[in-house]
Short mmCIF file of N, CA and C in Angstrom, two decimals:
data_model
loop_
_atom_site.label_atom_id
_atom_site.label_comp_id
_atom_site.label_asym_id
_atom_site.label_seq_id
_atom_site.Cartn_x
_atom_site.Cartn_y
_atom_site.Cartn_z
N MET S 1 -12.65 -87.65 52.07
CA MET S 1 -13.14 -88.85 52.13
C MET S 1 -12.20 -90.05 52.43
N GLN S 2 -12.66 -90.96 52.84
CA GLN S 2 -11.84 -92.19 53.26
C GLN S 2 -12.78 -93.50 53.19
N ASN S 3 -12.03 -94.66 53.38
CA ASN S 3 -12.76 -95.85 53.37
C ASN S 3 -13.19 -96.06 54.85
N ILE S 4 -14.44 -96.75 54.88
CA ILE S 4 -14.93 -97.29 56.20
C ILE S 4 -14.59 -98.57 56.48
N ASP S 5 -13.96 -99.19 57.28
CA ASP S 5 -13.74 -100.62 57.53
C ASP S 5 -14.80 -101.14 58.45
N LEU S 6 -15.76 -101.84 57.87
CA LEU S 6 -17.07 -102.38 58.74
C LEU S 6 -16.53 -103.37 59.87
N THR S 7 -15.34 -104.06 59.55
CA THR S 7 -14.81 -105.12 60.41
C THR S 7 -14.24 -104.45 61.59
N GLU S 8 -13.54 -103.26 61.41
CA GLU S 8 -13.01 -102.45 62.45
C GLU S 8 -14.10 -101.85 63.25
N LYS S 9 -14.98 -101.24 62.76
CA LYS S 9 -16.19 -100.53 63.19
C LYS S 9 -16.89 -101.51 64.18
N LEU S 10 -17.19 -102.76 63.72
CA LEU S 10 -17.65 -103.73 64.47
C LEU S 10 -17.14 -103.99 65.82
N SER S 11 -15.77 -103.97 65.49
CA SER S 11 -14.90 -104.48 66.60
C SER S 11 -14.94 -103.50 67.82
N CYS S 12 -15.22 -102.36 67.58
CA CYS S 12 -15.30 -101.33 68.55
C CYS S 12 -16.43 -101.20 69.83
N PHE S 13 -17.23 -102.22 69.39
CA PHE S 13 -18.55 -102.36 70.54
C PHE S 13 -18.84 -103.63 70.74
N SER S 14 -19.55 -103.88 71.96
CA SER S 14 -20.14 -105.27 72.04
C SER S 14 -21.64 -105.34 72.42
N ASP S 15 -22.19 -104.30 72.65
CA ASP S 15 -23.54 -104.21 73.30
C ASP S 15 -24.45 -104.58 72.02
N HIS S 16 -25.70 -104.94 72.43
CA HIS S 16 -26.63 -105.24 71.39
C HIS S 16 -27.74 -104.49 71.35
N TRP S 17 -28.36 -104.15 70.27
CA TRP S 17 -29.69 -103.33 69.89
C TRP S 17 -29.03 -101.87 70.11
N SER S 18 -28.10 -101.61 70.02
CA SER S 18 -27.45 -100.18 70.13
C SER S 18 -26.69 -99.77 68.83
N PRO S 19 -27.33 -99.09 67.92
CA PRO S 19 -26.87 -99.03 66.39
C PRO S 19 -25.75 -97.93 66.59
N ARG S 20 -24.85 -97.98 65.70
CA ARG S 20 -23.75 -96.92 65.76
C ARG S 20 -23.74 -96.09 64.36
N ILE S 21 -23.93 -94.93 64.22
CA ILE S 21 -23.69 -94.34 62.96
C ILE S 21 -22.39 -94.19 62.40
N ILE S 22 -22.05 -94.74 61.12
CA ILE S 22 -20.90 -94.71 60.58
C ILE S 22 -20.87 -94.09 59.34
N ALA S 23 -21.91 -93.51 58.86
CA ALA S 23 -21.94 -92.55 57.72
C ALA S 23 -23.32 -91.94 57.58
N SER S 24 -23.27 -90.74 56.84
CA SER S 24 -24.54 -89.94 56.57
C SER S 24 -24.29 -89.66 54.96
N LEU S 25 -25.77 -89.87 54.54
CA LEU S 25 -25.77 -89.35 52.95
C LEU S 25 -27.08 -88.99 52.70
N ASN S 26 -27.47 -87.96 52.06
CA ASN S 26 -28.91 -87.60 51.57
C ASN S 26 -29.77 -87.73 52.52
N GLY S 27 -29.74 -87.33 53.88
CA GLY S 27 -30.55 -87.23 54.90
C GLY S 27 -30.83 -88.81 55.59
N GLN S 28 -30.05 -89.51 55.11
CA GLN S 28 -30.07 -90.87 55.55
C GLN S 28 -28.78 -91.40 56.51
N GLU S 29 -28.89 -92.22 57.58
CA GLU S 29 -27.77 -92.64 58.12
C GLU S 29 -27.70 -94.35 58.00
N VAL S 30 -26.27 -94.47 58.02
CA VAL S 30 -25.80 -95.74 57.76
C VAL S 30 -25.23 -96.23 59.13
N LYS S 31 -25.73 -97.20 59.51
CA LYS S 31 -25.64 -97.66 60.96
C LYS S 31 -25.11 -99.32 61.09
N LEU S 32 -24.26 -99.49 61.99
CA LEU S 32 -24.01 -100.93 62.28
C LEU S 32 -24.57 -101.27 63.52
N ALA S 33 -24.98 -102.37 63.87
CA ALA S 33 -25.71 -102.96 64.99
C ALA S 33 -25.36 -104.58 65.31
N LYS S 34 -25.20 -105.01 66.54
CA LYS S 34 -25.15 -106.22 66.68
C LYS S 34 -26.46 -106.60 67.33
N PHE S 35 -27.37 -107.61 67.08
CA PHE S 35 -28.41 -108.31 67.45
C PHE S 35 -28.29 -109.61 68.30
N GLU S 36 -28.80 -109.66 69.19
CA GLU S 36 -28.88 -110.94 69.92
C GLU S 36 -30.25 -110.94 70.94
N GLY S 37 -30.94 -111.89 70.73
CA GLY S 37 -32.15 -111.87 71.67
C GLY S 37 -33.24 -111.40 70.79
N ALA S 38 -34.31 -110.80 71.37
CA ALA S 38 -35.61 -110.43 70.60
C ALA S 38 -35.73 -108.64 71.05
N PHE S 39 -35.94 -107.91 69.97
CA PHE S 39 -36.22 -106.65 70.31
C PHE S 39 -37.47 -106.47 70.60
N ASP S 40 -37.97 -105.20 70.86
CA ASP S 40 -39.35 -104.83 71.08
C ASP S 40 -40.08 -104.63 69.72
N TRP S 41 -41.48 -104.88 70.12
CA TRP S 41 -42.23 -104.64 68.68
C TRP S 41 -42.39 -103.36 68.58
N HIS S 42 -42.40 -102.72 67.32
CA HIS S 42 -42.27 -101.29 67.20
C HIS S 42 -42.64 -100.96 65.61
N SER S 43 -43.10 -99.79 65.21
CA SER S 43 -43.17 -99.28 63.93
C SER S 43 -42.62 -97.91 64.03
N HIS S 44 -42.42 -97.66 62.56
CA HIS S 44 -42.08 -96.21 62.35
C HIS S 44 -43.17 -95.50 61.17
N ALA S 45 -44.05 -94.76 61.53
CA ALA S 45 -45.03 -94.36 60.71
C ALA S 45 -44.75 -93.55 59.34
N ASP S 46 -43.47 -93.02 59.34
CA ASP S 46 -43.02 -92.20 58.17
C ASP S 46 -41.70 -92.65 57.80
N ALA S 47 -41.27 -93.70 57.96
CA ALA S 47 -39.88 -93.99 57.41
C ALA S 47 -39.74 -95.64 57.22
N ASP S 48 -39.22 -95.87 55.99
CA ASP S 48 -38.79 -97.30 55.74
C ASP S 48 -37.38 -97.77 56.26
N GLU S 49 -37.17 -98.93 56.61
CA GLU S 49 -35.75 -99.23 57.18
C GLU S 49 -35.21 -100.27 56.46
N MET S 50 -33.82 -100.17 56.40
CA MET S 50 -33.24 -101.39 55.35
C MET S 50 -32.33 -102.15 56.37
N PHE S 51 -32.34 -103.32 56.46
CA PHE S 51 -31.43 -104.11 57.13
C PHE S 51 -30.63 -105.12 56.26
N LEU S 52 -29.40 -105.19 56.54
CA LEU S 52 -28.46 -105.98 55.72
C LEU S 52 -27.61 -106.87 56.41
N VAL S 53 -27.72 -108.05 56.48
CA VAL S 53 -27.16 -108.95 57.46
C VAL S 53 -25.53 -109.27 57.00
N LEU S 54 -24.65 -108.73 57.69
CA LEU S 54 -23.07 -108.72 57.52
C LEU S 54 -22.59 -110.11 57.96
N ASP S 55 -23.09 -110.70 59.08
CA ASP S 55 -22.72 -111.86 59.73
C ASP S 55 -23.67 -112.41 60.37
N GLY S 56 -23.91 -113.78 60.43
CA GLY S 56 -24.83 -114.34 61.30
C GLY S 56 -26.32 -114.35 60.55
N SER S 57 -27.34 -114.55 61.37
CA SER S 57 -28.71 -114.44 60.83
C SER S 57 -29.52 -114.16 62.03
N PHE S 58 -30.59 -113.54 61.59
CA PHE S 58 -31.98 -113.13 62.26
C PHE S 58 -33.26 -113.26 61.65
N THR S 59 -34.32 -113.17 62.38
CA THR S 59 -35.40 -113.39 61.99
C THR S 59 -36.16 -112.05 61.98
N MET S 60 -36.90 -111.47 61.00
CA MET S 60 -37.64 -110.12 61.01
C MET S 60 -38.89 -110.64 61.17
N GLU S 61 -39.66 -110.57 62.46
CA GLU S 61 -40.98 -110.75 62.40
C GLU S 61 -42.02 -109.88 62.46
N PHE S 62 -42.90 -110.17 61.79
CA PHE S 62 -44.21 -109.15 61.56
C PHE S 62 -45.33 -110.05 62.30
N ARG S 63 -46.51 -109.19 62.46
CA ARG S 63 -47.32 -109.80 63.17
C ARG S 63 -48.14 -110.88 62.41
N GLU S 64 -48.27 -110.95 61.32
CA GLU S 64 -48.79 -111.98 60.60
C GLU S 64 -47.68 -112.98 59.84
N SER S 65 -46.31 -112.78 59.82
CA SER S 65 -45.46 -113.62 59.19
C SER S 65 -44.00 -113.24 59.86
N SER S 66 -43.19 -113.86 59.20
CA SER S 66 -41.92 -113.63 59.45
C SER S 66 -40.89 -114.04 58.18
N VAL S 67 -39.55 -113.39 58.30
CA VAL S 67 -38.66 -113.53 57.38
C VAL S 67 -37.20 -113.82 57.68
N GLU S 68 -36.72 -115.20 57.41
CA GLU S 68 -35.42 -115.45 57.91
C GLU S 68 -34.44 -115.00 56.95
N LEU S 69 -33.25 -114.29 57.59
CA LEU S 69 -32.27 -113.37 56.67
C LEU S 69 -30.99 -113.98 57.37
N SER S 70 -30.05 -114.30 56.44
CA SER S 70 -28.52 -114.72 56.70
C SER S 70 -27.67 -113.89 56.04
N LYS S 71 -26.62 -114.07 56.11
CA LYS S 71 -25.33 -113.22 55.74
C LYS S 71 -25.54 -113.08 54.23
N GLY S 72 -25.40 -111.83 53.68
CA GLY S 72 -25.53 -111.30 52.65
C GLY S 72 -26.93 -111.12 52.22
N GLN S 73 -28.02 -111.32 53.08
CA GLN S 73 -29.28 -110.88 52.43
C GLN S 73 -29.72 -109.61 53.53
N MET S 74 -30.83 -108.94 52.66
CA MET S 74 -31.19 -107.73 53.29
C MET S 74 -32.77 -107.70 53.12
N ILE S 75 -33.44 -106.86 53.82
CA ILE S 75 -34.93 -106.73 53.76
C ILE S 75 -35.10 -105.20 54.13
N VAL S 76 -36.19 -104.50 53.51
CA VAL S 76 -36.65 -103.31 53.70
C VAL S 76 -37.91 -103.32 54.42
N VAL S 77 -38.02 -102.79 55.41
CA VAL S 77 -39.43 -102.67 56.28
C VAL S 77 -40.15 -101.69 55.95
N PRO S 78 -41.27 -101.68 55.39
CA PRO S 78 -41.93 -100.47 54.90
C PRO S 78 -42.45 -99.75 56.16
N LYS S 79 -42.69 -98.52 55.88
CA LYS S 79 -43.01 -97.34 56.91
C LYS S 79 -44.50 -98.01 57.44
N GLY S 80 -44.76 -97.87 58.57
CA GLY S 80 -45.88 -98.42 59.26
C GLY S 80 -46.18 -99.89 59.55
N ALA S 81 -45.09 -100.79 59.18
CA ALA S 81 -45.24 -102.07 59.49
C ALA S 81 -44.70 -102.40 60.75
N GLU S 82 -45.51 -103.11 61.59
CA GLU S 82 -45.21 -103.46 63.03
C GLU S 82 -44.06 -104.47 62.92
N HIS S 83 -43.14 -104.72 63.44
CA HIS S 83 -41.93 -105.39 63.38
C HIS S 83 -41.07 -105.57 64.53
N ARG S 84 -40.32 -106.62 64.70
CA ARG S 84 -39.34 -106.84 65.58
C ARG S 84 -38.38 -107.99 65.15
N PRO S 85 -36.83 -107.38 65.18
CA PRO S 85 -36.03 -108.32 64.82
C PRO S 85 -35.74 -109.44 66.12
N VAL S 86 -35.28 -110.65 65.84
CA VAL S 86 -35.10 -111.51 66.83
C VAL S 86 -33.86 -112.36 66.27
N ALA S 87 -33.04 -112.46 67.02
CA ALA S 87 -31.50 -113.11 66.65
C ALA S 87 -31.38 -114.28 67.81
N LYS S 88 -31.20 -115.48 67.25
CA LYS S 88 -30.94 -116.66 68.20
C LYS S 88 -29.54 -116.50 68.95
N ALA S 89 -28.57 -116.35 68.06
CA ALA S 89 -27.24 -116.06 68.27
C ALA S 89 -26.82 -114.54 67.66
N GLU S 90 -25.65 -113.96 68.21
CA GLU S 90 -25.46 -112.72 67.93
C GLU S 90 -25.27 -112.50 66.49
N CYS S 91 -25.66 -111.49 65.99
CA CYS S 91 -25.33 -111.39 64.27
C CYS S 91 -24.85 -109.63 64.18
N SER S 92 -24.41 -109.45 63.39
CA SER S 92 -24.16 -108.38 63.13
C SER S 92 -24.80 -107.62 61.54
N VAL S 93 -25.31 -106.35 61.59
CA VAL S 93 -26.24 -105.91 60.77
C VAL S 93 -25.88 -104.53 60.51
N MET S 94 -26.16 -104.11 59.21
CA MET S 94 -26.20 -102.76 58.86
C MET S 94 -27.33 -102.15 58.52
N LEU S 95 -27.82 -101.00 58.96
CA LEU S 95 -29.17 -100.46 58.59
C LEU S 95 -28.89 -99.20 57.95
N VAL S 96 -29.90 -98.86 57.09
CA VAL S 96 -30.01 -97.61 56.46
C VAL S 96 -31.24 -97.03 56.84
N GLU S 97 -31.51 -95.92 57.42
CA GLU S 97 -32.77 -95.25 57.88
C GLU S 97 -32.54 -93.53 57.78
N PRO S 98 -33.76 -93.05 57.67
CA PRO S 98 -33.65 -91.47 57.78
C PRO S 98 -32.94 -91.11 59.29
N ALA S 99 -32.11 -90.09 58.89
CA ALA S 99 -31.49 -89.31 60.25
C ALA S 99 -32.41 -89.03 61.21
N GLY S 100 -31.93 -89.43 62.56
CA GLY S 100 -32.85 -89.28 63.66
C GLY S 100 -33.87 -90.26 63.83
N LEU S 101 -33.97 -91.20 63.23
CA LEU S 101 -35.07 -92.19 63.39
C LEU S 101 -34.74 -92.92 64.87
N LEU S 102 -35.71 -93.16 65.75
CA LEU S 102 -35.58 -93.86 66.92
C LEU S 102 -35.75 -95.20 66.50
N ASN S 103 -34.75 -96.06 67.15
CA ASN S 103 -34.70 -97.68 66.63
C ASN S 103 -35.65 -98.23 67.49
N THR S 104 -36.41 -97.67 68.51
CA THR S 104 -37.76 -98.04 69.19
C THR S 104 -39.04 -97.68 68.49
N GLY S 105 -38.81 -96.97 67.50
CA GLY S 105 -40.28 -96.44 66.79
C GLY S 105 -40.87 -95.40 67.53
N GLU S 106 -42.10 -95.13 67.12
CA GLU S 106 -42.95 -94.20 67.74
C GLU S 106 -43.63 -94.71 69.17
#
């Protein structure tokens, strides 16, 4: 067992929309990602996803609404909900989702 330094882990990569696994627990993966621009519309039929903003801000768009998120805020996207994250400027996000879940959805 050892601590995980989120700042250090985030400094190891610069690409966007490519989550990095930093820990696993109880069938879930904890990932770090950097967002900038708009991701593709997608959904996950059998999995919820949690997004926690570590730095910056982004908007989680749904077909009928959107939720603005900034540093220290989180959202859980329920399984089956079509969504796409959109970031006007680079932001850093922690995700928690089932192991093996594809970030592009089904």
